[in-house]
Coordinates of C-alpha atoms in Angstrom, one line a residue:
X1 CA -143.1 -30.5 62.1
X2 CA -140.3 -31.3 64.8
X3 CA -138.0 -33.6 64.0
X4 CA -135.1 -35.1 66.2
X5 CA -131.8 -35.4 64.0
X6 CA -129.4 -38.1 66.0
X7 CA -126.1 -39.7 63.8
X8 CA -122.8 -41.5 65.2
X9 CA -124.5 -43.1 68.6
X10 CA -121.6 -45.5 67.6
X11 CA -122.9 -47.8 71.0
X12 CA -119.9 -50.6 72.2
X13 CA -117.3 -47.8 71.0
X14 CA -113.9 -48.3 73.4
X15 CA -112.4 -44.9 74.8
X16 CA -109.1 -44.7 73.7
X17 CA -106.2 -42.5 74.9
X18 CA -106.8 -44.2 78.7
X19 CA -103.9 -45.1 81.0
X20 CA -104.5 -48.0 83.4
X21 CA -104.9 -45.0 86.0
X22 CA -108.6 -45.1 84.1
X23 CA -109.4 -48.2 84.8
X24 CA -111.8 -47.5 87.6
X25 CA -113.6 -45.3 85.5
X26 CA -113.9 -47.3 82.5
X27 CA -117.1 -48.6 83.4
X28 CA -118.8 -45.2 83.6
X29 CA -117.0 -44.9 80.0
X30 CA -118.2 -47.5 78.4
X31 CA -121.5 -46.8 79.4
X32 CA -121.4 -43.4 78.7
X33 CA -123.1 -43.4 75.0
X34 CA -125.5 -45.8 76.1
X35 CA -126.8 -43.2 78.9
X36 CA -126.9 -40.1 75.8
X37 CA -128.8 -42.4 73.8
X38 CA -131.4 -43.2 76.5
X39 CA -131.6 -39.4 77.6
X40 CA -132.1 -38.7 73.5
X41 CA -135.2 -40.6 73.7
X42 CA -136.5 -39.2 76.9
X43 CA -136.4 -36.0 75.2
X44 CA -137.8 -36.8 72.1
X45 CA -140.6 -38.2 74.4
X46 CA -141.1 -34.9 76.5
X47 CA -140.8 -32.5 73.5
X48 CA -143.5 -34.9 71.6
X49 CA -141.4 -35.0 68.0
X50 CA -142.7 -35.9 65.2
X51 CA -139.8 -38.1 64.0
X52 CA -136.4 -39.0 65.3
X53 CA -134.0 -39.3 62.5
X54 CA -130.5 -41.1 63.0
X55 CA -128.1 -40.5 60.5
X56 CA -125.6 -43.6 60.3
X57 CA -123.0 -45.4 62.9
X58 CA -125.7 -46.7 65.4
X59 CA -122.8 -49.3 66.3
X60 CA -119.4 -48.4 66.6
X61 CA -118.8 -52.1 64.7
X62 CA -120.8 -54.7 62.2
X63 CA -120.0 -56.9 65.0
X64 CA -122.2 -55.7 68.3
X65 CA -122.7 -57.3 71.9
X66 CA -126.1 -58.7 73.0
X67 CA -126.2 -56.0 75.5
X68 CA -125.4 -52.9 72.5
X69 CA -128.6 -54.2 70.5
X70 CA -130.7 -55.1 73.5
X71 CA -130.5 -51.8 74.1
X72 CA -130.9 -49.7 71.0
X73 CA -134.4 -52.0 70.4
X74 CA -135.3 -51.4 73.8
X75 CA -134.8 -47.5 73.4
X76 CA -136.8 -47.8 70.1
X77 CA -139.9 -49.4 71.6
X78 CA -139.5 -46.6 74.0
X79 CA -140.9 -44.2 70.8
X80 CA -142.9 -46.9 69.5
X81 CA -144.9 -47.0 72.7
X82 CA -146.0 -43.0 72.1
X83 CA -146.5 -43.4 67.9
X84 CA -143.1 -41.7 67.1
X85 CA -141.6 -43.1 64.0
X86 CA -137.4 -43.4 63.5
X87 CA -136.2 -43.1 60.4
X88 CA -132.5 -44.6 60.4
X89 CA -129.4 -45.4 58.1
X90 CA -126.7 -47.5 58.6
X91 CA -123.3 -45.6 58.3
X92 CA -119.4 -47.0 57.5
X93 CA -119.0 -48.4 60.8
X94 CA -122.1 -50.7 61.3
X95 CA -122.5 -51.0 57.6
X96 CA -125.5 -53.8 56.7
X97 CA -123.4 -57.0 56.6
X98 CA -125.0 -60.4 55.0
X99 CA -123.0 -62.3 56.9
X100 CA -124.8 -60.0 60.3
X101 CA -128.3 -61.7 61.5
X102 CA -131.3 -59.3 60.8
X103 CA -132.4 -57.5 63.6
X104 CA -136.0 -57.5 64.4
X105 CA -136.5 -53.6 64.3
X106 CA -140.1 -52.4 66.4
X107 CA -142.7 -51.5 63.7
X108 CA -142.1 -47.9 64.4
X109 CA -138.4 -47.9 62.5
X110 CA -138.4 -47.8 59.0
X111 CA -135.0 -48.6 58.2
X112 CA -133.1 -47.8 54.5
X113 CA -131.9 -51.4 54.4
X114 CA -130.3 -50.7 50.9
X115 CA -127.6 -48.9 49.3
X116 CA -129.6 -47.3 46.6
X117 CA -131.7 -44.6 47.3
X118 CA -135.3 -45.2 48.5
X119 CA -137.4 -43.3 50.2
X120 CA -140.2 -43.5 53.4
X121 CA -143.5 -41.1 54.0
X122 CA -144.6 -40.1 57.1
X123 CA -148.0 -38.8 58.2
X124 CA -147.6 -36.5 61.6
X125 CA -150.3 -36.3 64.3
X126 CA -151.5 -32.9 63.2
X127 CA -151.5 -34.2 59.6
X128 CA -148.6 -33.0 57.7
X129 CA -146.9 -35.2 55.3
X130 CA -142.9 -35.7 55.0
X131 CA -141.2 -37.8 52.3
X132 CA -137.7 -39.0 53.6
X133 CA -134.7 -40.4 51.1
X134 CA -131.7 -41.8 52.8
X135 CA -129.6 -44.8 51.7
X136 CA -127.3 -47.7 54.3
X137 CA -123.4 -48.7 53.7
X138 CA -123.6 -52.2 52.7
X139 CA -119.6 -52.2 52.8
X140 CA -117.5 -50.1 55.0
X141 CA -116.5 -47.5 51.9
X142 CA -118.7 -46.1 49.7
X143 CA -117.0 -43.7 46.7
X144 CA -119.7 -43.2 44.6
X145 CA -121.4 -39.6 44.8
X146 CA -124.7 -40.7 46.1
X147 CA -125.9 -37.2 46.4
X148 CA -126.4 -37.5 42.2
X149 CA -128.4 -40.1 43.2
X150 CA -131.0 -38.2 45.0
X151 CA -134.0 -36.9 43.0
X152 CA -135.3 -33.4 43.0
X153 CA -138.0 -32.9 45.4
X154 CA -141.0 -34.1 44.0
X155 CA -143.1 -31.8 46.2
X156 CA -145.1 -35.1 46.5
X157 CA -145.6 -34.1 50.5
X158 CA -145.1 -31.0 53.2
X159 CA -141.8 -31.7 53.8
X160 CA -138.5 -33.5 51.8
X161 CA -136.2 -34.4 53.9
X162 CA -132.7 -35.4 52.9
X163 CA -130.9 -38.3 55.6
X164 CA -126.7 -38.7 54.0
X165 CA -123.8 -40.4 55.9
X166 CA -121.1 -38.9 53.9
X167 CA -118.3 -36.5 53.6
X168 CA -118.3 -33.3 51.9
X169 CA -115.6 -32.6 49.9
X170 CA -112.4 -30.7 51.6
X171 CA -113.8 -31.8 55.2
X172 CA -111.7 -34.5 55.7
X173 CA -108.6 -35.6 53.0
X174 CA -110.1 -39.4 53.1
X175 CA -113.8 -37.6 51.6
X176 CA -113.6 -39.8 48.4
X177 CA -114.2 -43.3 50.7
X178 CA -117.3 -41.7 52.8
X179 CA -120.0 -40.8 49.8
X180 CA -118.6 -37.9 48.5
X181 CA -120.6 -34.6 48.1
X182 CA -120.3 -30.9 47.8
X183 CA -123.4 -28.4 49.3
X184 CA -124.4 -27.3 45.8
X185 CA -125.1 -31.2 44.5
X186 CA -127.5 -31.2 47.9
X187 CA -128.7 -27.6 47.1
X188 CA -129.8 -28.6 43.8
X189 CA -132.4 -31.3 45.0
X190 CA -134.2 -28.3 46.5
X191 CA -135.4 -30.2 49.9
X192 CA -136.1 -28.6 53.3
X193 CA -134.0 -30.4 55.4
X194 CA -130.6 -32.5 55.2
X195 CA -129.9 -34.4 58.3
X196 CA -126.3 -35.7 57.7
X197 CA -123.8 -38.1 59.4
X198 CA -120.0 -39.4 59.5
X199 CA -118.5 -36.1 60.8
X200 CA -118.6 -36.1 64.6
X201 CA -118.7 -32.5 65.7
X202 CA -122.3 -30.6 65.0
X203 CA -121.7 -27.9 62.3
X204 CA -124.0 -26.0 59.6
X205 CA -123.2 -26.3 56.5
X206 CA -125.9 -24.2 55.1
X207 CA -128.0 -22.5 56.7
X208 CA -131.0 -22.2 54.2
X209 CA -132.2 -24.8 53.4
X210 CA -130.4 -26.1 56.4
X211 CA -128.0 -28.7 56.1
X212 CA -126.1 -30.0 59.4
X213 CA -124.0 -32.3 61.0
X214 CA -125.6 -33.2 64.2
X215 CA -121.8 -35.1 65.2
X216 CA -121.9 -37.3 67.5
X217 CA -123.8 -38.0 71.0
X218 CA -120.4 -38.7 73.5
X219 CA -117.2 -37.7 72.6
X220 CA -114.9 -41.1 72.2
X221 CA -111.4 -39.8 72.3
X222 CA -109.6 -36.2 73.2
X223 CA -109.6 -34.9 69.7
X224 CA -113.7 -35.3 69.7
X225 CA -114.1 -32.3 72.7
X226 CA -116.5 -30.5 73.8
X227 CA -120.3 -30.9 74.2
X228 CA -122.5 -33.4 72.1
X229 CA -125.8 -34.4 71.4
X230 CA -128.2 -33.8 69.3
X231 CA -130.6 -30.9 67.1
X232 CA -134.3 -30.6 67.4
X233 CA -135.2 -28.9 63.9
X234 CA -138.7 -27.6 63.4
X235 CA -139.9 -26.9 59.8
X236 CA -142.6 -25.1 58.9
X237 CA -145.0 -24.7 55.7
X238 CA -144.1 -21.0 55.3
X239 CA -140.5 -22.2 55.0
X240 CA -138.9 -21.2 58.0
X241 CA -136.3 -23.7 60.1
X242 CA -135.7 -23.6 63.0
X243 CA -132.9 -25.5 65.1
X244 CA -131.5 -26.0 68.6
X245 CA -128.9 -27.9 70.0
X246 CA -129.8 -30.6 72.6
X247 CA -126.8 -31.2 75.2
X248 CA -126.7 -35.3 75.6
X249 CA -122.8 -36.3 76.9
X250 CA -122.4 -36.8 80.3
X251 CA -118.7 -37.0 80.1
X252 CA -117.1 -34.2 78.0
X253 CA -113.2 -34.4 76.6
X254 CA -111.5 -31.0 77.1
X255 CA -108.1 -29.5 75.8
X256 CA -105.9 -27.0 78.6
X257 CA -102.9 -25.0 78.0
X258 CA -100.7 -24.2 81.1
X259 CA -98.6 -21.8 80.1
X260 CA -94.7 -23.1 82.2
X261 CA -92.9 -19.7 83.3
X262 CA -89.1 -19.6 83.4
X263 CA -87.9 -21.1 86.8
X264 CA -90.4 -23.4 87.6
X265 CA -90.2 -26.5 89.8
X266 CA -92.3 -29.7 89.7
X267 CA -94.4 -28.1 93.0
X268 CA -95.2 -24.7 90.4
X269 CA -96.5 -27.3 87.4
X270 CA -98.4 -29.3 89.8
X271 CA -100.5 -26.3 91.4
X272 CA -100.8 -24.8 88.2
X273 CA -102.6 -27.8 87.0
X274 CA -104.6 -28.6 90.1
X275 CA -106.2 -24.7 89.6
X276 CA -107.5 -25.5 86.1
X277 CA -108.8 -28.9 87.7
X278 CA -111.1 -26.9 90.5
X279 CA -112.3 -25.0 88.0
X280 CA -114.0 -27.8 85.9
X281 CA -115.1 -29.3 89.2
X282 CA -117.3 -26.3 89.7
X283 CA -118.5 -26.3 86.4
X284 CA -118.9 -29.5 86.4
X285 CA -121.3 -29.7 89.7
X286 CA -123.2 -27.0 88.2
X287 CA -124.0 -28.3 84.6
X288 CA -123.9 -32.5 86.1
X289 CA -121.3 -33.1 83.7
X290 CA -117.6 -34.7 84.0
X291 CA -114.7 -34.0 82.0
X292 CA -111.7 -35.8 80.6
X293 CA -108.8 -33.2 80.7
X294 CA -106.1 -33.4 78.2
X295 CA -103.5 -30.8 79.3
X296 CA -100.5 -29.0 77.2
X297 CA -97.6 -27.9 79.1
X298 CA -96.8 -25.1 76.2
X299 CA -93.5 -23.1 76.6
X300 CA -92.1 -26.4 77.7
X301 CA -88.5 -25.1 76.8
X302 CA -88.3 -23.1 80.0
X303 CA -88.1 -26.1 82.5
X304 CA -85.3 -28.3 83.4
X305 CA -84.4 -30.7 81.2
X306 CA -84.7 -33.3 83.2
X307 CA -88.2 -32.7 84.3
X308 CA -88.9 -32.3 81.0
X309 CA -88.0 -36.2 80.6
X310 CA -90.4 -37.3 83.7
X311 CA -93.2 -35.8 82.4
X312 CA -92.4 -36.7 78.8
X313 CA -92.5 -40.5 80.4
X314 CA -95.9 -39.8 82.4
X315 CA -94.4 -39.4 85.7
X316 CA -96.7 -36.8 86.2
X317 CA -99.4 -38.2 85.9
X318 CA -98.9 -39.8 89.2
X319 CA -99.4 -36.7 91.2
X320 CA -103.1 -36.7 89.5
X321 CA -105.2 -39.6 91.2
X322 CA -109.0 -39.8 90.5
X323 CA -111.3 -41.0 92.5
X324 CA -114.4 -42.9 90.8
X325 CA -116.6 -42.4 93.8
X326 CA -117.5 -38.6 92.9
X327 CA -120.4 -38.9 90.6
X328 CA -119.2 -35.7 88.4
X329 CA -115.4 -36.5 88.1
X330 CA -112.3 -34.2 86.6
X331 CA -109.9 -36.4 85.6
X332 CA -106.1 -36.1 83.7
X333 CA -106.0 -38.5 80.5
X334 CA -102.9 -37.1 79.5
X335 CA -100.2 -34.1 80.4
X336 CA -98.5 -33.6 76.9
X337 CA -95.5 -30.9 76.6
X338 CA -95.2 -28.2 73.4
X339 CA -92.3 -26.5 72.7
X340 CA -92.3 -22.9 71.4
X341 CA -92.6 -23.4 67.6
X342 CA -90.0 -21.0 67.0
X343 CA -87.1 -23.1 68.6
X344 CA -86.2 -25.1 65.5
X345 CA -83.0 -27.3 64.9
X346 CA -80.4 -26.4 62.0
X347 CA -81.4 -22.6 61.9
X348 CA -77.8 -21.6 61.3
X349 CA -77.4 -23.9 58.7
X350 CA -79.7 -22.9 55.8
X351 CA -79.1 -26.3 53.6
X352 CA -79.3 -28.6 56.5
X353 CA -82.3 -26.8 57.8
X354 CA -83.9 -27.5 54.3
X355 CA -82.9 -31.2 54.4
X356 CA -85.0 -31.0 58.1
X357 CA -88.4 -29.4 57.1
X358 CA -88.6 -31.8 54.1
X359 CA -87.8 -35.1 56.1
X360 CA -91.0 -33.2 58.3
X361 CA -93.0 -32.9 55.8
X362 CA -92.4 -36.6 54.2
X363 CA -93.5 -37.9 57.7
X364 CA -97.0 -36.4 57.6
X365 CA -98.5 -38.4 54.6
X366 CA -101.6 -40.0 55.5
X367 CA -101.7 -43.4 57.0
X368 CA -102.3 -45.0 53.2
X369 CA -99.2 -44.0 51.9
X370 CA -97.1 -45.7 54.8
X371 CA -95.2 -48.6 53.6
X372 CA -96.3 -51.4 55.9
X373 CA -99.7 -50.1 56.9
X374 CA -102.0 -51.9 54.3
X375 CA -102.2 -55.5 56.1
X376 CA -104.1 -52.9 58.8
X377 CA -106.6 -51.4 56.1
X378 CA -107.4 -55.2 55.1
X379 CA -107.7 -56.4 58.7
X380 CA -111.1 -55.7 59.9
X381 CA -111.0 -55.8 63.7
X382 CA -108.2 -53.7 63.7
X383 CA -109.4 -50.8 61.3
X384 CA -112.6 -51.1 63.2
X385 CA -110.6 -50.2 66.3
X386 CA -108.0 -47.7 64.7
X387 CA -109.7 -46.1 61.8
X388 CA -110.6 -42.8 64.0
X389 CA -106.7 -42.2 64.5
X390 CA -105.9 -43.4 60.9
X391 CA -108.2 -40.6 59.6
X392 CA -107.7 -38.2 62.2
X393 CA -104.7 -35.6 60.4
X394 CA -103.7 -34.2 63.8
X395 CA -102.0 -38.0 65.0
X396 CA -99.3 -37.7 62.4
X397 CA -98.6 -34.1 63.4
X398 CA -98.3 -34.8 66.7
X399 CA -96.2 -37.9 66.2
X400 CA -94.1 -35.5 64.0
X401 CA -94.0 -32.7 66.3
X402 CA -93.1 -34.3 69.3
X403 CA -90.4 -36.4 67.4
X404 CA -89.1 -32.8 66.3
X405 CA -89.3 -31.5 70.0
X406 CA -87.1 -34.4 71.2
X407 CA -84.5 -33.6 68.6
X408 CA -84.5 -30.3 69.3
X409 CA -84.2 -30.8 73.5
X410 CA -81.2 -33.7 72.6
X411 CA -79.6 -30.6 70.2
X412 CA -79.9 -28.3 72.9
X413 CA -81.6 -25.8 70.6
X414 CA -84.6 -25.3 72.7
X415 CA -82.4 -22.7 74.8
X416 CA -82.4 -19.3 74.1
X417 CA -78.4 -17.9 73.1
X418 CA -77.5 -17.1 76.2
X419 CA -78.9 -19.7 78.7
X420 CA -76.3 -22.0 76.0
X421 CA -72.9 -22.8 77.5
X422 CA -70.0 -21.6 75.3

């Protein structure tokens, strides 16, 4: 049996992180997770699966355009046309809402239109059988631990099939509000196959039975980098599973380091950066894919001061123009500077120092335990439009880190002793 395991298509999602320098390109972005999703379906076409499976977060809101459901039913009949049955889920973000209209779904899609756990059987071409559970959000958080809902595999049919839009436990610090599970309570329902969704970068979790994230199918923002798409899973009646990857994004977000030597001049950053550029272009022309470059300056300490400020207020990003025309673009979303983590403020001052790392660490709390933030969590456009950063650990650090690299460039302490003036 082949199976086609999709999750977090999350159509109508903005790209964040854009300056207005984007704005020619935003089209392309926008449009960017529609094109995956209709290359998904040509290749579950051509390889002839016997089932797509999509894992949660079609929409990227409860709340979707014309066009963004249009669309997803158009690319359904699509696999209607050549018999090939979707099994799909509804996730946090396009959680079923009774206040939503009901969408008329082709015949083909048997949807888990509930948050209890039901289940669908399938009957493939060649004749095998394949019991699917899965379960929809029918409110944006979910804490129960729906994996104790799950039976054990009643062996009823070839294949059981497992389809979860959750979080395992230690993933992400915010597990408890995404159905909560650990890899032994899915282990212990003894099915062949768990397709899961919420987390959007493709990971196994176990390999046998296999469990996997297939992540998501464009990356929305420069923490999500990388490639994405989805898996094509073949099971097989002697027990053996096979998976491979299926490359879908057309636009890929990418992290750089340039590595700033002592001495150098705007002219030295600028060339430095335009060589890492040519380099994606090539790569680029050969795999028909674009990229979204975010680029660290690291060793930042070692240029002048005062370039440091320009670039700290985006000046440089002037230098980088894109042009929209190219059909497989490079482009700079942001130039972002990083200090060496050894310079630290207060070093000769062991109490003061303490006072410093503390105040740090009081700043990194999650987003919930910010005085202030709560009227965000209760407002649902905008936690529809910020919830990625307000989960994503790695804002606050940054936030933090580049507050601590200012302090330490105003101190002067990002010198080494003796480039300091007596």
């Amino acid at each position: 049996m082949l199976l086609m395991h999709l999750s977090d298509l999350h159509l109508d999602t903005p790209f964040t992180g854009l300056g207005k320098e984007m704005e020619s390109l935003q089209d392309r972005l926008v449009q960017a997770p529609f094109d995956a999703l209709e290359k998904a379906m040509a290749v579950a076409i051509n390889r002839k699966v016997d089932a797509v499976v999509i894992a949660g977060d079609v929409y990227d809101s409860v709340r979707q355009t014309i066009y963004a459901q249009y669309f997803f039913i158009r690319q359904l009949a699509r696999l209607e046309e050549v018999n090939i049955p979707v099994l799909l889920v509804h996730g946090n973000h396009d959680f079923l809402s009774t206040d939503a209209p009901e969408m008329n779904l082709p015949k083909n899609v048997y949807r888990f239109n509930t948050d209890e756990v039901t289940h669908f059987d399938i009957e493939t071409s060649s004749g095998e059988t394949a019991r699917f559970y899965g379960f929809s959000y029918t409110s944006r958080w979910i804490k129960e631990r729906k994996a104790t809902q799950f039976p054990v595999n009643p062996k009823v049919t070839d294949y059981t099939i497992g389809i979860y839009h959750g979080s395992r436990e230690g993933i992400e610090s915010d597990a408890g509000n995404y159905a909560p599970f650990t890899v032994s309570e899915l282990l212990n329902k003894q099915y062949d196959y768990w397709a899961l969704g919420h987390i959007h970068k493709a990971h196994v979790l176990q390999e046998a039975p296999l469990i996997q994230y297939a992540g998501n199918i464009q990356g929305r923002h420069r923490n999500e980098t990388g490639d994405k798409g989805a898996y094509l899973v073949t099971l097989s009646k002697e027990g053996e599973t096979k998976s491979e990857f299926v490359s879908l994004s057309d636009i890929l977000w990418q992290t750089i380091e340039v590595i700033c030597q002592p001495d150098w001049q705007v002219t030295d950053v600028v060339a430095a950066i335009n060589e890492r550029i040519q380099l994606y272009e090539e790569e680029g022309q050969l795999k028909q894919q674009s990229y979204l470059l975010t680029v660290y300056l690291t060793h930042a300490e070692r240029l002048d001061d005062e370039l440091m400020e320009q670039i700290g207020r985006g000046e440089l990003m002037d230098v980088f123009k894109l042009s929209s025309a190219k059909e497989y673009f490079v482009a700079i979303t942001s130039i972002r500077l990083r200090q060496d983590e050894k310079a630290e403020p207060f070093v000769y001052d062991e109490a003061l120092n303490e006072s410093y790392q503390q105040a740090k660490e009081l700043l990194l709390q999650k987003a919930s335990q910010i005085e202030g933030l709560d009227q965000v969590y209760q407002n649902d456009i905008m936690i529809d439009w910020l919830s990625d950063i307000i989960e994503d650990e790695t804002f606050y650090e940054e936030v933090v880190q580049a507050g601590s690299d200012l302090m330490t460039r105003l101190l002067g302490m990002n010198r080494k002793e003796e480039d300091r003036e007596d």
